[in-house]
Every structure is written in C-alpha cells, then in structure tokens.
PDB file of C-alpha atoms in Angstrom:
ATOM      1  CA  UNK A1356      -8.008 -62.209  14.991  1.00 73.00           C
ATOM      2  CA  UNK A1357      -6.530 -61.084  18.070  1.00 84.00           C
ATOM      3  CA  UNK A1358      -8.857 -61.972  21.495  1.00 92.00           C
ATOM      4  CA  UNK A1359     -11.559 -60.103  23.368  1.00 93.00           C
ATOM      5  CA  UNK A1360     -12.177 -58.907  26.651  1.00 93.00           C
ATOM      6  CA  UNK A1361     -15.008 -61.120  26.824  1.00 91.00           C
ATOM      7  CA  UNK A1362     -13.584 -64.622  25.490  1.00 93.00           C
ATOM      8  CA  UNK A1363     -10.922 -63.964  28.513  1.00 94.00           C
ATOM      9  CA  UNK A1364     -13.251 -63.193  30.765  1.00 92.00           C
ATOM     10  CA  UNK A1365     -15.357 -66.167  29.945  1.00 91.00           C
ATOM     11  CA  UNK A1366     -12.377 -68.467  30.168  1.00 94.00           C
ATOM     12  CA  UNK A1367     -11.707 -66.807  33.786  1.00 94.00           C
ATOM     13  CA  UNK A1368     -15.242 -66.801  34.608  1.00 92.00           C
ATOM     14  CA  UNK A1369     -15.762 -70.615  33.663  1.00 91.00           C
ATOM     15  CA  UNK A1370     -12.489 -71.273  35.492  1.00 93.00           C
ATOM     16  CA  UNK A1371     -13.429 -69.793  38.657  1.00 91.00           C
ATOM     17  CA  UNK A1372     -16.972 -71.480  38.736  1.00 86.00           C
ATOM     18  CA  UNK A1373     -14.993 -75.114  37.966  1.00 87.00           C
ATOM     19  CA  UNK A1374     -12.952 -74.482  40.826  1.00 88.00           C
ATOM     20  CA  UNK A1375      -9.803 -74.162  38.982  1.00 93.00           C
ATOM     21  CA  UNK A1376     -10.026 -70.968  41.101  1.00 94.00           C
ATOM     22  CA  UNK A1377     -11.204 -70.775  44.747  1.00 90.00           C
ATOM     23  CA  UNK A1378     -11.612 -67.803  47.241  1.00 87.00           C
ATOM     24  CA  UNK A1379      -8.037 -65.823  47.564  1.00 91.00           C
ATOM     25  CA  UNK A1380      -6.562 -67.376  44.738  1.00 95.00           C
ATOM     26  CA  UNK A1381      -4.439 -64.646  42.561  1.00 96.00           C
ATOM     27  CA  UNK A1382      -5.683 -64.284  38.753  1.00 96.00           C
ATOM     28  CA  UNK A1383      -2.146 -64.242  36.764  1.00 95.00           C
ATOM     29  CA  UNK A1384      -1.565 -60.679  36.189  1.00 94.00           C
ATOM     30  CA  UNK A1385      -2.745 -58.569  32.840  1.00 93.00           C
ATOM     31  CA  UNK A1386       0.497 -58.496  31.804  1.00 94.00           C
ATOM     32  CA  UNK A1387       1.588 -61.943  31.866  1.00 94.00           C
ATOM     33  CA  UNK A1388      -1.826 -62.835  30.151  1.00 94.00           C
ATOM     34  CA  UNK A1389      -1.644 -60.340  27.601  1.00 93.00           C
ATOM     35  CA  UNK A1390       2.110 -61.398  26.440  1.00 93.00           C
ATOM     36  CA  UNK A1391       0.707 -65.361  26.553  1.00 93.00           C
ATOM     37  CA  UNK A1392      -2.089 -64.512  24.179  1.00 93.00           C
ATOM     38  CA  UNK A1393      -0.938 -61.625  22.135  1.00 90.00           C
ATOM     39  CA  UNK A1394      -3.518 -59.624  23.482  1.00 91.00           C
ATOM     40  CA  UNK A1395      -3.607 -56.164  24.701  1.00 92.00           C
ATOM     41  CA  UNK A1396      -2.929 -55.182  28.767  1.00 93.00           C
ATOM     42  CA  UNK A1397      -5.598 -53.206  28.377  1.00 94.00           C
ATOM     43  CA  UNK A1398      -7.756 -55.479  26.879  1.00 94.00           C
ATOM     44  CA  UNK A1399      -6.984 -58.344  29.336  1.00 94.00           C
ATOM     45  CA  UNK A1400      -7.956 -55.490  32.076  1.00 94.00           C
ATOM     46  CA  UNK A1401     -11.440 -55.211  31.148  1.00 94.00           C
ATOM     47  CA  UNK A1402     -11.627 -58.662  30.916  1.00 93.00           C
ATOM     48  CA  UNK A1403     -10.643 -58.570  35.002  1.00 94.00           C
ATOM     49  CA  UNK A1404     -13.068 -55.520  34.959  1.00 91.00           C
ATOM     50  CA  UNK A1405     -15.657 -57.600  34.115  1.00 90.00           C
ATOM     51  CA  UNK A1406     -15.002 -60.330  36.312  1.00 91.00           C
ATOM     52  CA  UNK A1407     -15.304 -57.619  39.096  1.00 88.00           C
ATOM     53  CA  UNK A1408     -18.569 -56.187  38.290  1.00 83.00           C
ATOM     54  CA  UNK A1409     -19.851 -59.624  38.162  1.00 82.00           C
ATOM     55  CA  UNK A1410     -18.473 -60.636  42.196  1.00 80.00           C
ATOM     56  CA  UNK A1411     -16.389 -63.076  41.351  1.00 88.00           C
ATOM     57  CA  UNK A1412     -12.388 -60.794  42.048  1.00 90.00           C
ATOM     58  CA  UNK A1413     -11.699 -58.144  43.270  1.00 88.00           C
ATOM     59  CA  UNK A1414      -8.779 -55.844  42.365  1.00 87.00           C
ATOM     60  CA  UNK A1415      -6.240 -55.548  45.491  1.00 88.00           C
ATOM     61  CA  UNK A1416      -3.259 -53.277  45.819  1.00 84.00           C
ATOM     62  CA  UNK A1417      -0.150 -54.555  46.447  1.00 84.00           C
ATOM     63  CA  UNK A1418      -2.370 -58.117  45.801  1.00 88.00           C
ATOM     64  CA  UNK A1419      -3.680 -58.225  42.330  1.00 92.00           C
ATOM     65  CA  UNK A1420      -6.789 -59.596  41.040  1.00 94.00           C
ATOM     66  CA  UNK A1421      -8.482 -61.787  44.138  1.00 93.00           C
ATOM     67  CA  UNK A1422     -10.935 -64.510  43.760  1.00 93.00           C
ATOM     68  CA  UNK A1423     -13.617 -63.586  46.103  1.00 86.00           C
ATOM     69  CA  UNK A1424     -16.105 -66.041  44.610  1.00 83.00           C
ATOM     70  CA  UNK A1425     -17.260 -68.743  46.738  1.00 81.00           C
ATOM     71  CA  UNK A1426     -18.768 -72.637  46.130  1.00 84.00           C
ATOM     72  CA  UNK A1427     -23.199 -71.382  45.724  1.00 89.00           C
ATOM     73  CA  UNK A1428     -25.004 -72.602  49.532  1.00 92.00           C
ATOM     74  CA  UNK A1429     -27.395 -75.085  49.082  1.00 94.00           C
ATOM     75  CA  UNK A1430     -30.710 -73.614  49.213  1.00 96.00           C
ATOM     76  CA  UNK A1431     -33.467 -76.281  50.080  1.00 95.00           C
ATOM     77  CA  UNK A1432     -36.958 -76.913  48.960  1.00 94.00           C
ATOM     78  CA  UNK A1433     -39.672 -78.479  51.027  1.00 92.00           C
ATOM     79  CA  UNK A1434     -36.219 -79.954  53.379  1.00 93.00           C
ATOM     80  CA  UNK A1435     -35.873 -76.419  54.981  1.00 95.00           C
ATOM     81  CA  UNK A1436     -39.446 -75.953  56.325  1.00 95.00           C
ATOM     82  CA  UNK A1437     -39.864 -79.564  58.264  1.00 94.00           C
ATOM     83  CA  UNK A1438     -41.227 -78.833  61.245  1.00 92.00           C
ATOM     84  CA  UNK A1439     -38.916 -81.086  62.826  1.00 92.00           C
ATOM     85  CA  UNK A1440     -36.316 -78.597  61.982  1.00 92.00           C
ATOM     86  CA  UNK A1441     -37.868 -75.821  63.767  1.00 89.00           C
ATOM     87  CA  UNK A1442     -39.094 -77.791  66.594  1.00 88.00           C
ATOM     88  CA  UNK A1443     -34.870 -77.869  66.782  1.00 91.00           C
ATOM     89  CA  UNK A1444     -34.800 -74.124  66.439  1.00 91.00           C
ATOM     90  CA  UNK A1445     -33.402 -74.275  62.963  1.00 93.00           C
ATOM     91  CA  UNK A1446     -35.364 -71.751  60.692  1.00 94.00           C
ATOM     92  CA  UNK A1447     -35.570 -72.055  56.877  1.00 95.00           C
ATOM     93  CA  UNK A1448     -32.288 -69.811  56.117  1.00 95.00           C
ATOM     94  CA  UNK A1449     -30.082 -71.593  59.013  1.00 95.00           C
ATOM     95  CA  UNK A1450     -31.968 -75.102  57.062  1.00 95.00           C
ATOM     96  CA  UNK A1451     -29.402 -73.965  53.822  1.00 95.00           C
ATOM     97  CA  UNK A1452     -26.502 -72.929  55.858  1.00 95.00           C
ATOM     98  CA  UNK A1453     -26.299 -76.421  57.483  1.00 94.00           C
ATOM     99  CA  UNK A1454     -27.028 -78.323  54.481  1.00 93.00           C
ATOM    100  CA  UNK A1455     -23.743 -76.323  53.137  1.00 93.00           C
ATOM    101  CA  UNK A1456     -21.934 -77.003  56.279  1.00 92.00           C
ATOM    102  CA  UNK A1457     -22.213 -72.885  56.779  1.00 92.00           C
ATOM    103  CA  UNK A1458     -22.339 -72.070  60.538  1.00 93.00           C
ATOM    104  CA  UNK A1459     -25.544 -69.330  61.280  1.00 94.00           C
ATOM    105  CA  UNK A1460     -27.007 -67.383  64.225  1.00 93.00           C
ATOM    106  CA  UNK A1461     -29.916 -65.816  64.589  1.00 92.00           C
ATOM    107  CA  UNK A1462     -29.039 -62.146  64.244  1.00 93.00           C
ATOM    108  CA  UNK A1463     -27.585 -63.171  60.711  1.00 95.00           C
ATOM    109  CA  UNK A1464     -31.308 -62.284  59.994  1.00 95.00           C
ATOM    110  CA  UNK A1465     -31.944 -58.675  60.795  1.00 95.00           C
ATOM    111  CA  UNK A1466     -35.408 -57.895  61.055  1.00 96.00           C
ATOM    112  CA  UNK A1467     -37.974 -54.791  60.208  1.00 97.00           C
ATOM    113  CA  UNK A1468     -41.753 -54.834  61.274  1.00 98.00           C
ATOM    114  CA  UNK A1469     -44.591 -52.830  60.908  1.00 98.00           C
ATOM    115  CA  UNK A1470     -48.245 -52.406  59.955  1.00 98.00           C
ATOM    116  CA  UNK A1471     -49.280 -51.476  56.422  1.00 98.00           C
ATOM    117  CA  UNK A1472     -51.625 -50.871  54.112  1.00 98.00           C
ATOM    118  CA  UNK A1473     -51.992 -54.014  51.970  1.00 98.00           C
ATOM    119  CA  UNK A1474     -50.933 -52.793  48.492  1.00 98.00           C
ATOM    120  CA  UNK A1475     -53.117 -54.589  45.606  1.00 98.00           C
ATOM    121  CA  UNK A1476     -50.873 -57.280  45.007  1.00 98.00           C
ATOM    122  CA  UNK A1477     -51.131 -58.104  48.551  1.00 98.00           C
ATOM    123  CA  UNK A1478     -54.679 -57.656  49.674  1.00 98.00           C
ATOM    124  CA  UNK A1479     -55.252 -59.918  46.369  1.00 98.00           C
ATOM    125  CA  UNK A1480     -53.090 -62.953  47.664  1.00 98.00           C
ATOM    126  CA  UNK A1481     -54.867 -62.685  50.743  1.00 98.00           C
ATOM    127  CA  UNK A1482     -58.248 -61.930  48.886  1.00 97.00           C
ATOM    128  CA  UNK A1483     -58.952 -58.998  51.438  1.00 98.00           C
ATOM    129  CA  UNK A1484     -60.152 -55.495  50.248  1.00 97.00           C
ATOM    130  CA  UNK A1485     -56.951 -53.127  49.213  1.00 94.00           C
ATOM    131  CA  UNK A1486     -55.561 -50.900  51.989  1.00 97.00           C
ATOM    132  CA  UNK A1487     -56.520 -53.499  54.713  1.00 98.00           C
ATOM    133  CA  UNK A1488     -54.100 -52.911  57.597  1.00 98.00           C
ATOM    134  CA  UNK A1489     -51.708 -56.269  57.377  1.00 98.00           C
ATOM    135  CA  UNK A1490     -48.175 -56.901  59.237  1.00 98.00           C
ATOM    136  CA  UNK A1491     -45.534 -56.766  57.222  1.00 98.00           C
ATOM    137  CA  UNK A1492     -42.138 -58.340  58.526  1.00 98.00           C
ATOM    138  CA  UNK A1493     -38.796 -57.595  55.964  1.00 98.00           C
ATOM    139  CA  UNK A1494     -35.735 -59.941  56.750  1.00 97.00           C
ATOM    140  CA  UNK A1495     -32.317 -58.961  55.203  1.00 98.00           C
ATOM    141  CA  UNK A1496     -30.402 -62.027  55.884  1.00 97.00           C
ATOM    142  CA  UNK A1497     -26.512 -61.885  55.778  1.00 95.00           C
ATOM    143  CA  UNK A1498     -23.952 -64.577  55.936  1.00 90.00           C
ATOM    144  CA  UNK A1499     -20.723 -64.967  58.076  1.00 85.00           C
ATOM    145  CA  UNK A1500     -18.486 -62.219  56.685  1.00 82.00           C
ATOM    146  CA  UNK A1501     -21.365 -59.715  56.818  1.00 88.00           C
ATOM    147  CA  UNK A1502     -22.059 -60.291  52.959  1.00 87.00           C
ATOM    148  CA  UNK A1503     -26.096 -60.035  52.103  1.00 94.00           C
ATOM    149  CA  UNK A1504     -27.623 -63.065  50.743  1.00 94.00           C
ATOM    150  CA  UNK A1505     -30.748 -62.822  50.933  1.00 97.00           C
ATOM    151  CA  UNK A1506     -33.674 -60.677  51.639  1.00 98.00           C
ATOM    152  CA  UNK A1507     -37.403 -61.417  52.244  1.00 98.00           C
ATOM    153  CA  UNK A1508     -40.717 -59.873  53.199  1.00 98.00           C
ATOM    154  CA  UNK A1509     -43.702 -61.482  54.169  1.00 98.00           C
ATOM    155  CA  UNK A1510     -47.344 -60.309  55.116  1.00 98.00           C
ATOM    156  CA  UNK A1511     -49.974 -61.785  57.626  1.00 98.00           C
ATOM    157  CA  UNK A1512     -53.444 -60.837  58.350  1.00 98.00           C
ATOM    158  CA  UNK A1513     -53.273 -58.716  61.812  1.00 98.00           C
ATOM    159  CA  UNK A1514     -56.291 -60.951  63.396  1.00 98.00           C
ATOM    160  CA  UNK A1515     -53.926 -64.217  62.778  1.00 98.00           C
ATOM    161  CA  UNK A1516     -50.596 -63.238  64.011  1.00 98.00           C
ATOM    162  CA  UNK A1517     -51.174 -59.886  66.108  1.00 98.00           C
ATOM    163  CA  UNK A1518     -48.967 -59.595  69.151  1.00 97.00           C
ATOM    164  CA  UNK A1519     -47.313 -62.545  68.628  1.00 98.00           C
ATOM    165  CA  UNK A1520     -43.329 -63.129  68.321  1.00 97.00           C
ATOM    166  CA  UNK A1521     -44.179 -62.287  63.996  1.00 98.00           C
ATOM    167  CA  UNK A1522     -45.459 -58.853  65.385  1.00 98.00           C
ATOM    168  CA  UNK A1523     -43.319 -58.165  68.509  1.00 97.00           C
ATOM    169  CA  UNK A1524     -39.830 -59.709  67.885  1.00 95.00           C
ATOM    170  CA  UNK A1525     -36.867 -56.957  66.511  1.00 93.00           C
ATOM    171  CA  UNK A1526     -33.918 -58.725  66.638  1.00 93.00           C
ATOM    172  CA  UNK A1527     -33.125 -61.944  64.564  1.00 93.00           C
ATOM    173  CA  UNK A1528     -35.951 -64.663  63.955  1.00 95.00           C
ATOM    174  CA  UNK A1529     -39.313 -64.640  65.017  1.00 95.00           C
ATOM    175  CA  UNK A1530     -38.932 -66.681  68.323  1.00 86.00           C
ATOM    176  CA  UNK A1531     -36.539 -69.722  68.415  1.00 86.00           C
ATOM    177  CA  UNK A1532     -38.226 -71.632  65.446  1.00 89.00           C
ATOM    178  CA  UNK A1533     -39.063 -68.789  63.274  1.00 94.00           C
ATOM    179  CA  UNK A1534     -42.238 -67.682  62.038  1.00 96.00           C
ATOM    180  CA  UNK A1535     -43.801 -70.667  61.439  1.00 96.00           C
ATOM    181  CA  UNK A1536     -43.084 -72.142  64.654  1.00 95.00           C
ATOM    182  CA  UNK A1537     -45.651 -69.256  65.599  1.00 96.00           C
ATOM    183  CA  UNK A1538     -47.996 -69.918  62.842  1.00 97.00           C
ATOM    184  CA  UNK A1539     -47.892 -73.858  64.423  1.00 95.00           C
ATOM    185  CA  UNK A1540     -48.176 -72.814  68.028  1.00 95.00           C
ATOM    186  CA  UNK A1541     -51.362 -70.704  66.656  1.00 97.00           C
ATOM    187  CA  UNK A1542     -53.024 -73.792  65.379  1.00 97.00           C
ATOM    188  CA  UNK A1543     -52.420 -72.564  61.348  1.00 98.00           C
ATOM    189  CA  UNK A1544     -48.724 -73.830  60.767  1.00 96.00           C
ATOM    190  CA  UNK A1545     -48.087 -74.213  56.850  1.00 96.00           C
ATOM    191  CA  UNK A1546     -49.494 -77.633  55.422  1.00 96.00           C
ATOM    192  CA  UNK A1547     -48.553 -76.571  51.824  1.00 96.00           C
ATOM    193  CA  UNK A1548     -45.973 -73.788  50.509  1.00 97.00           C
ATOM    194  CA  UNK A1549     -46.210 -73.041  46.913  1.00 97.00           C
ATOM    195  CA  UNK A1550     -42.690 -70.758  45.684  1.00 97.00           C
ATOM    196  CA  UNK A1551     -42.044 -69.008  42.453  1.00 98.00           C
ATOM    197  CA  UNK A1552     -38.769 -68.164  41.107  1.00 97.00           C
ATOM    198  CA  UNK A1553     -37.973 -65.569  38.382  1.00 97.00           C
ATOM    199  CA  UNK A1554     -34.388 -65.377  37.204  1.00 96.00           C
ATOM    200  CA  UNK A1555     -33.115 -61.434  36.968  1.00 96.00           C
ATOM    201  CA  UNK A1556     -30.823 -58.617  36.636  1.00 93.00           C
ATOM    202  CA  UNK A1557     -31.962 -56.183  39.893  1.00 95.00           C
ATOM    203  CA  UNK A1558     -32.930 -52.671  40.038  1.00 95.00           C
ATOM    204  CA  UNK A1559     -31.145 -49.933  41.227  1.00 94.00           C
ATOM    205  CA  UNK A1560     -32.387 -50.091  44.827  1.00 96.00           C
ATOM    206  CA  UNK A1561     -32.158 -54.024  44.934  1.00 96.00           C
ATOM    207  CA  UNK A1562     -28.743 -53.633  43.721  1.00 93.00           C
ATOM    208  CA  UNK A1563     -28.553 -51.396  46.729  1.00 95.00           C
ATOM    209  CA  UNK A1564     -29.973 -53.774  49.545  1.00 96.00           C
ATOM    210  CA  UNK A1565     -27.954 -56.351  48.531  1.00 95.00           C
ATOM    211  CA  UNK A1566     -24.355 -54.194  48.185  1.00 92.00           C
ATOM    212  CA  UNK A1567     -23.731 -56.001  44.896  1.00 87.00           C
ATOM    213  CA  UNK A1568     -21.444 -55.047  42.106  1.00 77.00           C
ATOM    214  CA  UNK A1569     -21.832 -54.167  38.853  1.00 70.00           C
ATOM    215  CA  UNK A1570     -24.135 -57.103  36.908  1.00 77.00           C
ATOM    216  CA  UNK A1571     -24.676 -59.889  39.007  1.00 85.00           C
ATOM    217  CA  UNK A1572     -28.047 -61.708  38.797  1.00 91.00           C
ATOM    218  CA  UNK A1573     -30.853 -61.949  41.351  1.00 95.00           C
ATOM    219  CA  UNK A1574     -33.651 -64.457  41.674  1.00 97.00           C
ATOM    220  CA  UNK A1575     -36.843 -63.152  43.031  1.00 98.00           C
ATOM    221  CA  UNK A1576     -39.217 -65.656  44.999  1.00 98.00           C
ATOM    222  CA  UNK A1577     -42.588 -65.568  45.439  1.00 98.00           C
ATOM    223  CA  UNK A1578     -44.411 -67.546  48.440  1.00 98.00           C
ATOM    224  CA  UNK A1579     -47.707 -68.887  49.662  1.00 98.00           C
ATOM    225  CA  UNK A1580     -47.879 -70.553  52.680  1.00 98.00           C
ATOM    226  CA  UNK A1581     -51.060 -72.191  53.186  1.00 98.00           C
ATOM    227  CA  UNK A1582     -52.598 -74.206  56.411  1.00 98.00           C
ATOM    228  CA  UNK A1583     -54.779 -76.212  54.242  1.00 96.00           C
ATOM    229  CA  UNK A1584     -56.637 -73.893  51.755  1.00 95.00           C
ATOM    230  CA  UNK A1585     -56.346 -70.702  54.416  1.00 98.00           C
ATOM    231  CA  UNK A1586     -53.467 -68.336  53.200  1.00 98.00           C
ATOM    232  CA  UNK A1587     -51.135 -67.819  56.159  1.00 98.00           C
ATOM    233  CA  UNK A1588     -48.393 -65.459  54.850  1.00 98.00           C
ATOM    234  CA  UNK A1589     -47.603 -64.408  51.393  1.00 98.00           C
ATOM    235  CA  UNK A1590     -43.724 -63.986  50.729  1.00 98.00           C
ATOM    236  CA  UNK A1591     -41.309 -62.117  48.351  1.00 98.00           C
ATOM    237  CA  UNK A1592     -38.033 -62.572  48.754  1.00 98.00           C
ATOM    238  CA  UNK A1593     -34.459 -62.165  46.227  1.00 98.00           C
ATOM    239  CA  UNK A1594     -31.409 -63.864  46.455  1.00 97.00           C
ATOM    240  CA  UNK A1595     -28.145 -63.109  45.130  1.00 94.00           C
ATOM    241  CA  UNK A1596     -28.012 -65.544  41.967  1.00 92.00           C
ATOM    242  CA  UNK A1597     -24.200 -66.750  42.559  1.00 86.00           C
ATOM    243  CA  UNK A1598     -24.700 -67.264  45.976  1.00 89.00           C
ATOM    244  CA  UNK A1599     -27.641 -70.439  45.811  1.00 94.00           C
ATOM    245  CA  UNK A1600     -27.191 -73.491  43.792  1.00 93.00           C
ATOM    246  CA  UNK A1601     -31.707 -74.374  44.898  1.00 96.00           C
ATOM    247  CA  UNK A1602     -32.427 -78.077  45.379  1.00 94.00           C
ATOM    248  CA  UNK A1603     -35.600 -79.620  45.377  1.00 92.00           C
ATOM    249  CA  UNK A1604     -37.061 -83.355  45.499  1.00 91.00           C
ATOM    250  CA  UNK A1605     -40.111 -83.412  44.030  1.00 89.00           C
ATOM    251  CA  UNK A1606     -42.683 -86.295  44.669  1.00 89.00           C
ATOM    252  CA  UNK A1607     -43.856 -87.027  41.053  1.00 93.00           C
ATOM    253  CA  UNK A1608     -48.229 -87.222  40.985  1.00 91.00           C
ATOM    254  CA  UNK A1609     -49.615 -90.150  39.596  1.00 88.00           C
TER     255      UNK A1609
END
C-alpha cells in the first residue's frame, strides 16, 4: 500500500513540533520525497498543503517549502497577574513574553473601547439587568513580527472604572501596569481570577481577526476577576492554539 498525504504530513508535522525542524528550515522537496517513498509528487504536495493550512510552512518561490513554525510562548497562570509584576509595569501578556525570553512593548496590544449594552451573557456575569450600559475594552495583541496572538475583551461596570485609564486610554495598555493596576489604584484590584479554557477550531470571523490559515486551532478563555466576592471584569479572550504551550502551578486544597 503505497503512502498518504496524511501519514507524510504527520511525519512532517511531528518533525517540525520535535524540533527536527525550526523556523526557515527547507522541507526536502516533493520530488525528492516522493522518489524516497514511492509515493506520488502530487501526493507528497498535499501533504505540504496541509502543513500550510495548518501554519506550520509556507510555500516560497525560488525557496521551497519554509518552516515558519515557531517553539509555543509560555503562557502563565496565576505568575502573570502578581501585582508585583505590574507594580514593574509588566502586564499579563508582556508576563508570557518574558517568561519565553520574547521582547514586548506596549503598543504590541492595540486597543478598542467603548460603551455597550451588556448582552445577556454579560449582564449575567455581572448579575446586572440586560442592556445595562457597561465598558467594554477589546485588545488584539500581536507579537514581534506583527503576527496576532492573541485577542481579548473584557467588560466593567461604568460606576467602577468610568474615566479612568480602562475608559480613556487608546493606544497600548491601560496605563503603565495595565488594567488591573487601575482596578488596584481604585481600591478593587483582583484577589481571585477564575479562567476557563475550551479547545477549538474558530469561526470564520475569528479565523479573520487572527489572519490564520487554513485549520489551525484556537483556545477560547473565559475570565472572572474578582476583588473578594465583587466581580471586577469579566473576560473572553482566544489564542492561537500553536502559539501557547499554558502553565500553571496549582496549590493543591487540603
């Protein structure tokens, strides 16, 4: 039985993520492959095809088939919202990008605010009637080559953060320590977040935000950040899967 596209591609896929591969490495060409396995060029071909729908080539002229896959950031758990971090002025994104030895500024984050209607889902994490006027803050987050990584959106109650740095700052973080620097200075800085991850393929317009290719994977967070049993922001966020390997140390409850 002669091989498949996809029993290449997962030898080349498995390859790249061992590091037998790393970022502007050359995949042998189709040819070459397809005369050591007895295997059709073609076949071979979608096997690269795949690859590149996934992120991990891309198909060069003149070049050939390019690793553009690169070793997942860290992305921290509790680590990357100590407030000794942001008393430094390190937020919770620039947090990962350290811990991978990533350099970050803070217009890697670009920012969108506004007032809204809270839509059910959010007037019921915040337990307020539906259509309550809330500030919403979206952050598409992108890393040194201009590549998204991440994007997140999170809503506050107007009569907590209104006219502060959350509400009035456009460009990069909110303020030197980020938003919960603000939430701290306010006297209502997190004491407790609670996250929820949900492993996916995105939609369309995700797909879109993000600029990825063909079938790569997202994971979507969920956040509460509480200061003590008081909701102070409510988060959803999605991350390009390839891109995060997420760490957490968990203190185990007696």
């Amino acid at each position: 039985m002669r091989v498949t596209a996809e029993e290449i591609a997962g030898y080349y896929r498995q390859a790249i993520w061992g590091g037998q591969y790393v970022a502007g490495d050359v995949l042998p060409r189709a040819v070459d492959v397809a005369t050591q396995l007895d295997a059709d060029r073609k076949t071979v071909l979608d096997a690269y095809k795949s690859l590149a729908e996934e992120g991990l080539v891309e198909v060069k002229r003149r070049l050939g088939t390019v690793v553009t896959y690169q070793t997942p950031m860290r992305r921290l758990g509790a680590e990357r919202y100590a407030r000794s971090r942001r008393a430094r002025g390190i937020v919770a994104f620039a947090a990962d990008r350290e811990a991978s030895g990533q350099s970050w500024q803070r217009t890697d984050q670009t920012p969108t605010v506004r007032r809204v209607p809270a839509s059910p889902e959010v007037a019921e994490a915040f337990q307020l009637p539906a259509g309550t006027e809330v500030i919403e803050r979206a952050r598409l987050v992108r890393d040194a080559e201009g590549r998204p990584t991440q994007s997140l959106t999170s809503w506050y109650r107007v009569n907590d953060v209104a006219g502060t740095e959350i509400e009035t700052s456009t460009v990069g973080t909110a303020g030197s320590g980020g938003g919960y620097s603000v939430l701290d200075e306010l006297g209502i800085g997190p004491t407790e977040v609670t996250e929820e991850l949900w492993n996916r393929m995105p939609l369309p317009n995700e797909a879109a935000l993000l600029e990825l290719p063909g079938s790569v994977p997202i994971t979507e967070l969920t956040r509460w950040a509480r200061h003590n049993d008081y909701l102070v922001e409510y988060a959803r966020g999605l991350y390009v899967g390839p891109r995060f390997r997420w760490s957490y140390t968990i203190p185990i409850p007696d």
